[in-house]
mmCIF file of C-alpha atoms in Angstrom:
data_model
loop_
_atom_site.group_PDB
_atom_site.id
_atom_site.type_symbol
_atom_site.label_atom_id
_atom_site.label_comp_id
_atom_site.label_asym_id
_atom_site.label_seq_id
_atom_site.Cartn_x
_atom_site.Cartn_y
_atom_site.Cartn_z
ATOM 1 C CA UNK F 18 -26.897 -191.762 28.838
ATOM 2 C CA UNK F 19 -26.758 -188.082 27.845
ATOM 3 C CA UNK F 20 -25.875 -187.047 31.399
ATOM 4 C CA UNK F 21 -23.076 -189.609 31.590
ATOM 5 C CA UNK F 22 -21.578 -188.350 28.341
ATOM 6 C CA UNK F 23 -21.231 -184.888 29.906
ATOM 7 C CA UNK F 24 -19.132 -186.101 32.844
ATOM 8 C CA UNK F 25 -15.702 -184.473 32.956
ATOM 9 C CA UNK F 26 -13.921 -187.811 33.059
ATOM 10 C CA UNK F 27 -15.697 -188.951 29.901
ATOM 11 C CA UNK F 28 -15.156 -185.718 27.985
ATOM 12 C CA UNK F 29 -11.504 -185.721 29.020
ATOM 13 C CA UNK F 30 -10.946 -189.254 27.710
ATOM 14 C CA UNK F 31 -12.789 -188.830 24.412
ATOM 15 C CA UNK F 32 -10.563 -188.692 21.350
ATOM 16 C CA UNK F 33 -12.933 -186.073 19.910
ATOM 17 C CA UNK F 34 -14.939 -184.474 22.744
ATOM 18 C CA UNK F 35 -17.352 -182.921 20.228
ATOM 19 C CA UNK F 36 -18.258 -186.302 18.738
ATOM 20 C CA UNK F 37 -20.916 -188.344 20.550
ATOM 21 C CA UNK F 38 -19.563 -191.669 19.295
ATOM 22 C CA UNK F 39 -16.153 -190.755 20.695
ATOM 23 C CA UNK F 40 -17.689 -189.961 24.076
ATOM 24 C CA UNK F 41 -19.640 -193.226 24.037
ATOM 25 C CA UNK F 42 -16.386 -195.102 23.420
ATOM 26 C CA UNK F 43 -14.764 -193.209 26.306
ATOM 27 C CA UNK F 44 -17.713 -194.048 28.579
ATOM 28 C CA UNK F 45 -17.501 -197.713 27.611
ATOM 29 C CA UNK F 46 -13.791 -197.820 28.412
ATOM 30 C CA UNK F 47 -14.294 -196.040 31.723
ATOM 31 C CA UNK F 48 -17.102 -198.386 32.771
ATOM 32 C CA UNK F 49 -15.004 -201.418 31.878
ATOM 33 C CA UNK F 50 -12.175 -200.095 34.021
ATOM 34 C CA UNK F 51 -14.442 -199.378 36.990
ATOM 35 C CA UNK F 52 -16.128 -202.771 36.741
ATOM 36 C CA UNK F 53 -12.750 -204.496 36.487
ATOM 37 C CA UNK F 54 -11.845 -202.885 39.831
ATOM 38 C CA UNK F 55 -15.243 -203.313 41.492
ATOM 39 C CA UNK F 56 -14.206 -203.659 45.115
ATOM 40 C CA UNK F 57 -16.862 -206.093 46.349
ATOM 41 C CA UNK F 58 -15.644 -209.590 45.542
ATOM 42 C CA UNK F 59 -19.050 -211.215 45.980
ATOM 43 C CA UNK F 60 -20.952 -208.876 43.691
ATOM 44 C CA UNK F 61 -18.268 -207.975 41.153
ATOM 45 C CA UNK F 62 -19.204 -210.795 38.705
ATOM 46 C CA UNK F 63 -22.880 -209.869 39.036
ATOM 47 C CA UNK F 64 -22.174 -206.199 38.338
ATOM 48 C CA UNK F 65 -20.146 -207.091 35.258
ATOM 49 C CA UNK F 66 -22.801 -209.482 33.980
ATOM 50 C CA UNK F 67 -25.453 -206.813 34.454
ATOM 51 C CA UNK F 68 -23.523 -204.496 32.130
ATOM 52 C CA UNK F 69 -22.812 -207.170 29.533
ATOM 53 C CA UNK F 70 -19.246 -208.043 30.509
ATOM 54 C CA UNK F 71 -17.948 -211.545 31.363
ATOM 55 C CA UNK F 72 -19.403 -213.792 32.687
ATOM 56 C CA UNK F 73 -22.160 -212.515 30.351
ATOM 57 C CA UNK F 74 -21.977 -213.550 26.715
ATOM 58 C CA UNK F 75 -22.188 -210.912 23.970
ATOM 59 C CA UNK F 76 -25.699 -210.215 22.716
ATOM 60 C CA UNK F 77 -27.653 -210.998 25.895
ATOM 61 C CA UNK F 78 -30.599 -208.685 26.493
ATOM 62 C CA UNK F 79 -31.193 -206.954 29.831
ATOM 63 C CA UNK F 80 -33.570 -209.637 31.129
ATOM 64 C CA UNK F 81 -31.052 -212.397 30.445
ATOM 65 C CA UNK F 82 -28.248 -210.345 31.985
ATOM 66 C CA UNK F 83 -30.316 -209.764 35.118
ATOM 67 C CA UNK F 84 -31.035 -213.469 35.461
ATOM 68 C CA UNK F 85 -27.359 -214.313 35.052
ATOM 69 C CA UNK F 86 -26.302 -211.603 37.506
ATOM 70 C CA UNK F 87 -28.789 -212.876 40.090
ATOM 71 C CA UNK F 88 -27.563 -216.435 39.644
ATOM 72 C CA UNK F 89 -23.866 -215.644 40.052
ATOM 73 C CA UNK F 90 -24.676 -213.491 43.099
ATOM 74 C CA UNK F 91 -26.703 -216.293 44.673
ATOM 75 C CA UNK F 92 -30.033 -214.446 44.693
ATOM 76 C CA UNK F 93 -33.486 -215.097 43.330
ATOM 77 C CA UNK F 94 -34.056 -212.965 40.209
ATOM 78 C CA UNK F 95 -36.885 -210.826 41.611
ATOM 79 C CA UNK F 96 -34.991 -210.119 44.834
ATOM 80 C CA UNK F 97 -31.887 -209.228 42.857
ATOM 81 C CA UNK F 98 -33.730 -206.778 40.602
ATOM 82 C CA UNK F 99 -35.547 -205.072 43.481
ATOM 83 C CA UNK F 100 -32.907 -205.063 46.204
ATOM 84 C CA UNK F 101 -29.443 -205.696 44.817
ATOM 85 C CA UNK F 102 -29.389 -204.199 41.325
ATOM 86 C CA UNK F 103 -30.212 -200.631 42.481
ATOM 87 C CA UNK F 104 -27.307 -200.764 44.918
ATOM 88 C CA UNK F 105 -24.907 -202.053 42.285
ATOM 89 C CA UNK F 106 -25.971 -199.352 39.832
ATOM 90 C CA UNK F 107 -25.800 -196.723 42.566
ATOM 91 C CA UNK F 108 -22.305 -197.775 43.535
ATOM 92 C CA UNK F 109 -21.150 -197.595 39.930
ATOM 93 C CA UNK F 110 -22.761 -194.157 39.562
ATOM 94 C CA UNK F 111 -20.863 -192.988 42.636
ATOM 95 C CA UNK F 112 -17.635 -194.272 41.089
ATOM 96 C CA UNK F 113 -18.337 -192.366 37.867
ATOM 97 C CA UNK F 114 -18.954 -189.165 39.823
ATOM 98 C CA UNK F 115 -15.770 -189.704 41.827
ATOM 99 C CA UNK F 116 -13.877 -190.259 38.578
ATOM 100 C CA UNK F 117 -15.270 -187.003 37.186
ATOM 101 C CA UNK F 118 -14.283 -185.208 40.382
ATOM 102 C CA UNK F 119 -10.732 -186.518 40.103
ATOM 103 C CA UNK F 120 -10.538 -185.177 36.554
ATOM 104 C CA UNK F 121 -11.868 -181.811 37.691
ATOM 105 C CA UNK F 122 -9.300 -181.613 40.471
ATOM 106 C CA UNK F 123 -6.347 -182.810 38.381
ATOM 107 C CA UNK F 124 -3.573 -180.219 38.663
ATOM 108 C CA UNK F 125 -2.501 -180.797 35.052
ATOM 109 C CA UNK F 126 -3.706 -182.760 32.046
ATOM 110 C CA UNK F 127 -1.368 -184.826 29.893
ATOM 111 C CA UNK F 128 -0.924 -183.234 26.456
ATOM 112 C CA UNK F 129 -2.913 -184.775 23.632
ATOM 113 C CA UNK F 130 -0.902 -186.064 20.697
ATOM 114 C CA UNK F 131 -1.793 -186.082 17.017
ATOM 115 C CA UNK F 132 -0.079 -187.859 14.114
ATOM 116 C CA UNK F 133 2.730 -185.827 12.562
ATOM 117 C CA UNK F 134 3.089 -186.470 8.832
ATOM 118 C CA UNK F 135 6.005 -184.174 8.099
ATOM 119 C CA UNK F 136 9.161 -183.252 9.938
ATOM 120 C CA UNK F 137 8.859 -180.181 12.159
ATOM 121 C CA UNK F 138 12.356 -178.730 12.550
ATOM 122 C CA UNK F 139 13.043 -176.202 15.297
ATOM 123 C CA UNK F 140 14.104 -172.816 13.872
ATOM 124 C CA UNK F 141 17.392 -171.303 15.038
ATOM 125 C CA UNK F 142 15.649 -168.878 17.351
ATOM 126 C CA UNK F 143 15.818 -168.480 21.167
ATOM 127 C CA UNK F 144 12.031 -168.438 21.530
ATOM 128 C CA UNK F 145 11.660 -171.607 19.439
ATOM 129 C CA UNK F 146 14.385 -173.301 21.486
ATOM 130 C CA UNK F 147 12.601 -172.402 24.710
ATOM 131 C CA UNK F 148 9.250 -173.708 23.468
ATOM 132 C CA UNK F 149 10.831 -176.946 22.231
ATOM 133 C CA UNK F 150 12.677 -177.489 25.516
ATOM 134 C CA UNK F 151 9.481 -176.842 27.455
ATOM 135 C CA UNK F 152 7.603 -179.454 25.433
ATOM 136 C CA UNK F 153 10.533 -181.857 25.748
ATOM 137 C CA UNK F 154 10.599 -181.638 29.543
ATOM 138 C CA UNK F 155 6.816 -181.787 29.795
ATOM 139 C CA UNK F 156 6.830 -184.943 27.681
ATOM 140 C CA UNK F 157 9.603 -186.498 29.776
ATOM 141 C CA UNK F 158 7.597 -185.838 32.926
ATOM 142 C CA UNK F 159 4.405 -187.417 31.592
ATOM 143 C CA UNK F 160 6.370 -190.322 30.151
ATOM 144 C CA UNK F 161 7.805 -190.973 33.613
ATOM 145 C CA UNK F 162 4.373 -190.714 35.250
ATOM 146 C CA UNK F 163 2.865 -193.208 32.811
ATOM 147 C CA UNK F 164 5.842 -195.556 33.260
ATOM 148 C CA UNK F 165 5.252 -195.481 37.017
ATOM 149 C CA UNK F 166 1.563 -196.152 36.491
ATOM 150 C CA UNK F 167 2.331 -199.223 34.383
ATOM 151 C CA UNK F 168 4.396 -200.751 37.196
ATOM 152 C CA UNK F 169 1.811 -199.889 39.853
ATOM 153 C CA UNK F 170 -0.879 -201.577 37.769
ATOM 154 C CA UNK F 171 1.388 -204.596 37.369
ATOM 155 C CA UNK F 172 1.774 -204.891 41.144
ATOM 156 C CA UNK F 173 -1.975 -204.886 41.713
ATOM 157 C CA UNK F 174 -2.467 -207.463 38.963
ATOM 158 C CA UNK F 175 0.167 -209.784 40.447
ATOM 159 C CA UNK F 176 -1.323 -209.459 43.925
ATOM 160 C CA UNK F 177 -4.765 -210.258 42.519
ATOM 161 C CA UNK F 178 -3.274 -213.325 40.807
ATOM 162 C CA UNK F 179 -1.719 -214.343 44.156
ATOM 163 C CA UNK F 180 1.729 -214.362 42.601
ATOM 164 C CA UNK F 181 4.647 -215.396 44.785
ATOM 165 C CA UNK F 182 6.187 -212.750 47.017
ATOM 166 C CA UNK F 183 9.447 -212.644 45.078
ATOM 167 C CA UNK F 184 7.633 -211.703 41.863
ATOM 168 C CA UNK F 185 5.697 -208.949 43.616
ATOM 169 C CA UNK F 186 8.818 -207.607 45.334
ATOM 170 C CA UNK F 187 10.709 -207.464 42.039
ATOM 171 C CA UNK F 188 7.984 -205.378 40.406
ATOM 172 C CA UNK F 189 7.570 -203.272 43.557
ATOM 173 C CA UNK F 190 11.238 -202.295 43.374
ATOM 174 C CA UNK F 191 10.808 -201.344 39.718
ATOM 175 C CA UNK F 192 7.714 -199.348 40.663
ATOM 176 C CA UNK F 193 9.659 -197.502 43.365
ATOM 177 C CA UNK F 194 12.314 -196.585 40.812
ATOM 178 C CA UNK F 195 9.736 -195.447 38.258
ATOM 179 C CA UNK F 196 7.766 -193.510 40.876
ATOM 180 C CA UNK F 197 10.876 -191.784 42.179
ATOM 181 C CA UNK F 198 11.993 -190.986 38.622
ATOM 182 C CA UNK F 199 8.597 -189.443 37.902
ATOM 183 C CA UNK F 200 8.784 -187.385 41.071
ATOM 184 C CA UNK F 201 12.256 -186.159 40.123
ATOM 185 C CA UNK F 202 11.017 -185.204 36.644
ATOM 186 C CA UNK F 203 8.009 -183.398 38.130
ATOM 187 C CA UNK F 204 10.183 -181.442 40.546
ATOM 188 C CA UNK F 205 12.517 -180.438 37.725
ATOM 189 C CA UNK F 206 9.718 -179.461 35.362
ATOM 190 C CA UNK F 207 7.845 -177.360 37.909
ATOM 191 C CA UNK F 208 10.985 -175.545 39.010
ATOM 192 C CA UNK F 209 12.159 -174.749 35.481
ATOM 193 C CA UNK F 210 8.976 -174.194 33.512
ATOM 194 C CA UNK F 211 5.939 -173.901 35.778
ATOM 195 C CA UNK F 212 6.887 -172.202 39.049
ATOM 196 C CA UNK F 213 3.487 -170.495 39.224
ATOM 197 C CA UNK F 214 1.410 -173.644 38.670
ATOM 198 C CA UNK F 215 -0.729 -174.389 41.717
ATOM 199 C CA UNK F 216 0.432 -177.990 41.910
ATOM 200 C CA UNK F 217 3.181 -179.861 43.692
ATOM 201 C CA UNK F 218 5.344 -182.671 42.402
ATOM 202 C CA UNK F 219 3.567 -185.030 44.800
ATOM 203 C CA UNK F 220 0.171 -184.077 43.348
ATOM 204 C CA UNK F 221 1.424 -184.746 39.839
ATOM 205 C CA UNK F 222 3.038 -188.091 40.603
ATOM 206 C CA UNK F 223 -0.082 -189.153 42.524
ATOM 207 C CA UNK F 224 -1.800 -189.416 39.139
ATOM 208 C CA UNK F 225 0.314 -192.519 38.496
ATOM 209 C CA UNK F 226 -1.718 -194.400 41.075
ATOM 210 C CA UNK F 227 -1.823 -195.437 44.714
ATOM 211 C CA UNK F 228 1.431 -195.957 46.587
ATOM 212 C CA UNK F 229 2.186 -196.712 50.243
ATOM 213 C CA UNK F 230 2.347 -193.652 52.486
ATOM 214 C CA UNK F 231 5.865 -192.257 52.812
ATOM 215 C CA UNK F 232 7.265 -189.571 55.053
ATOM 216 C CA UNK F 233 8.721 -186.505 53.299
ATOM 217 C CA UNK F 234 12.196 -187.773 54.192
ATOM 218 C CA UNK F 235 11.494 -191.200 52.682
ATOM 219 C CA UNK F 236 10.067 -189.679 49.498
ATOM 220 C CA UNK F 237 13.121 -187.437 49.184
ATOM 221 C CA UNK F 238 15.460 -190.380 49.684
ATOM 222 C CA UNK F 239 13.812 -192.320 46.860
ATOM 223 C CA UNK F 240 13.791 -189.263 44.607
ATOM 224 C CA UNK F 241 17.471 -188.517 45.151
ATOM 225 C CA UNK F 242 18.358 -192.121 44.321
ATOM 226 C CA UNK F 243 16.475 -191.867 41.006
ATOM 227 C CA UNK F 244 17.510 -188.348 39.998
ATOM 228 C CA UNK F 245 19.669 -187.628 37.002
ATOM 229 C CA UNK F 246 18.169 -190.447 34.954
ATOM 230 C CA UNK F 247 19.580 -193.156 37.234
ATOM 231 C CA UNK F 248 19.124 -196.722 36.032
ATOM 232 C CA UNK F 249 17.228 -199.278 38.087
ATOM 233 C CA UNK F 250 20.527 -200.876 39.088
ATOM 234 C CA UNK F 251 21.978 -197.541 40.226
ATOM 235 C CA UNK F 252 18.759 -196.777 42.101
ATOM 236 C CA UNK F 253 18.903 -200.081 43.983
ATOM 237 C CA UNK F 254 22.600 -199.625 44.751
ATOM 238 C CA UNK F 255 22.015 -196.110 46.109
ATOM 239 C CA UNK F 256 19.411 -197.461 48.520
ATOM 240 C CA UNK F 257 21.447 -200.461 49.643
ATOM 241 C CA UNK F 258 20.969 -200.866 53.363
ATOM 242 C CA UNK F 259 17.698 -198.901 53.503
ATOM 243 C CA UNK F 260 15.801 -201.990 54.618
ATOM 244 C CA UNK F 261 13.285 -200.005 56.637
ATOM 245 C CA UNK F 262 12.261 -197.927 53.647
ATOM 246 C CA UNK F 263 12.086 -201.032 51.480
ATOM 247 C CA UNK F 264 9.812 -202.734 53.992
ATOM 248 C CA UNK F 265 7.480 -199.725 54.143
ATOM 249 C CA UNK F 266 7.154 -199.701 50.361
ATOM 250 C CA UNK F 267 6.825 -203.441 49.720
ATOM 251 C CA UNK F 268 4.722 -204.338 52.763
ATOM 252 C CA UNK F 269 2.408 -201.446 51.980
ATOM 253 C CA UNK F 270 1.382 -203.253 48.809
ATOM 254 C CA UNK F 271 1.247 -206.702 50.353
ATOM 255 C CA UNK F 272 -0.839 -205.692 53.362
ATOM 256 C CA UNK F 273 -4.346 -207.022 53.046
ATOM 257 C CA UNK F 274 -7.289 -204.789 53.885
ATOM 258 C CA UNK F 275 -10.490 -206.058 55.417
ATOM 259 C CA UNK F 276 -13.264 -206.787 52.898
ATOM 260 C CA UNK F 277 -15.935 -204.139 52.471
ATOM 261 C CA UNK F 278 -18.934 -206.007 51.075
ATOM 262 C CA UNK F 279 -21.621 -204.021 49.351
ATOM 263 C CA UNK F 280 -24.700 -205.687 50.720
ATOM 264 C CA UNK F 281 -23.584 -207.497 53.854
ATOM 265 C CA UNK F 282 -24.854 -206.769 57.322
ATOM 266 C CA UNK F 283 -23.838 -208.678 60.439
ATOM 267 C CA UNK F 284 -22.343 -211.370 58.251
ATOM 268 C CA UNK F 285 -25.561 -212.082 56.343
ATOM 269 C CA UNK F 286 -26.666 -211.076 52.893
ATOM 270 C CA UNK F 287 -29.732 -208.882 52.799
#
């Protein structure tokens, strides 16, 4: 446990990095997120049960969780504990390390906010104006990145729910607008306030989540359509007729990848 609490991704998410309880809460949230996205459909319920998440009921001890995990995975309990459980735990450990690596490599970190109890007026001073404008633009950029992330998460949720194509396409268009808006904000912020930062707009907007691969020309086309605070309607109108670009974006989400089972070999469970 102590080693996990030192991971960069856990420290970075903790409300108070110096408080162990805060780090434990951050670890719990991170594990829940990783288990929710466990990419092996057969063993995902077993992995969640093993760590006390549904289908496990609250309060089950480790022995009961192991028995439940073995049952939902279709294995005998002893075989599960000896052969399957170590691989599930190892896979989750790899995901935690990858998460920590992503935090370490992040080009920028979103600013932390604290409650403000009193008004903080900006003095009539050029330096104060510059600092306030910097914070304003930085906040706009991160707001746009988080807005894009919300839509990208919505797409993946709808696809998982096997929603109809029209519903997915509608959200995908919104995601394209949000993503392009975030990219435009990142370009503007870097040019005006952080020209020496060793990060590109594409690296910053990538923190919103996965998107279909675009050529530089396609990314620029989307960004131009969303620049200047364009509304979703204006964005769609600007791209009217760009059916090829729309297909690349939408079909990129809808394309199904081949399953990558954790413990399958030649079509048989080990």
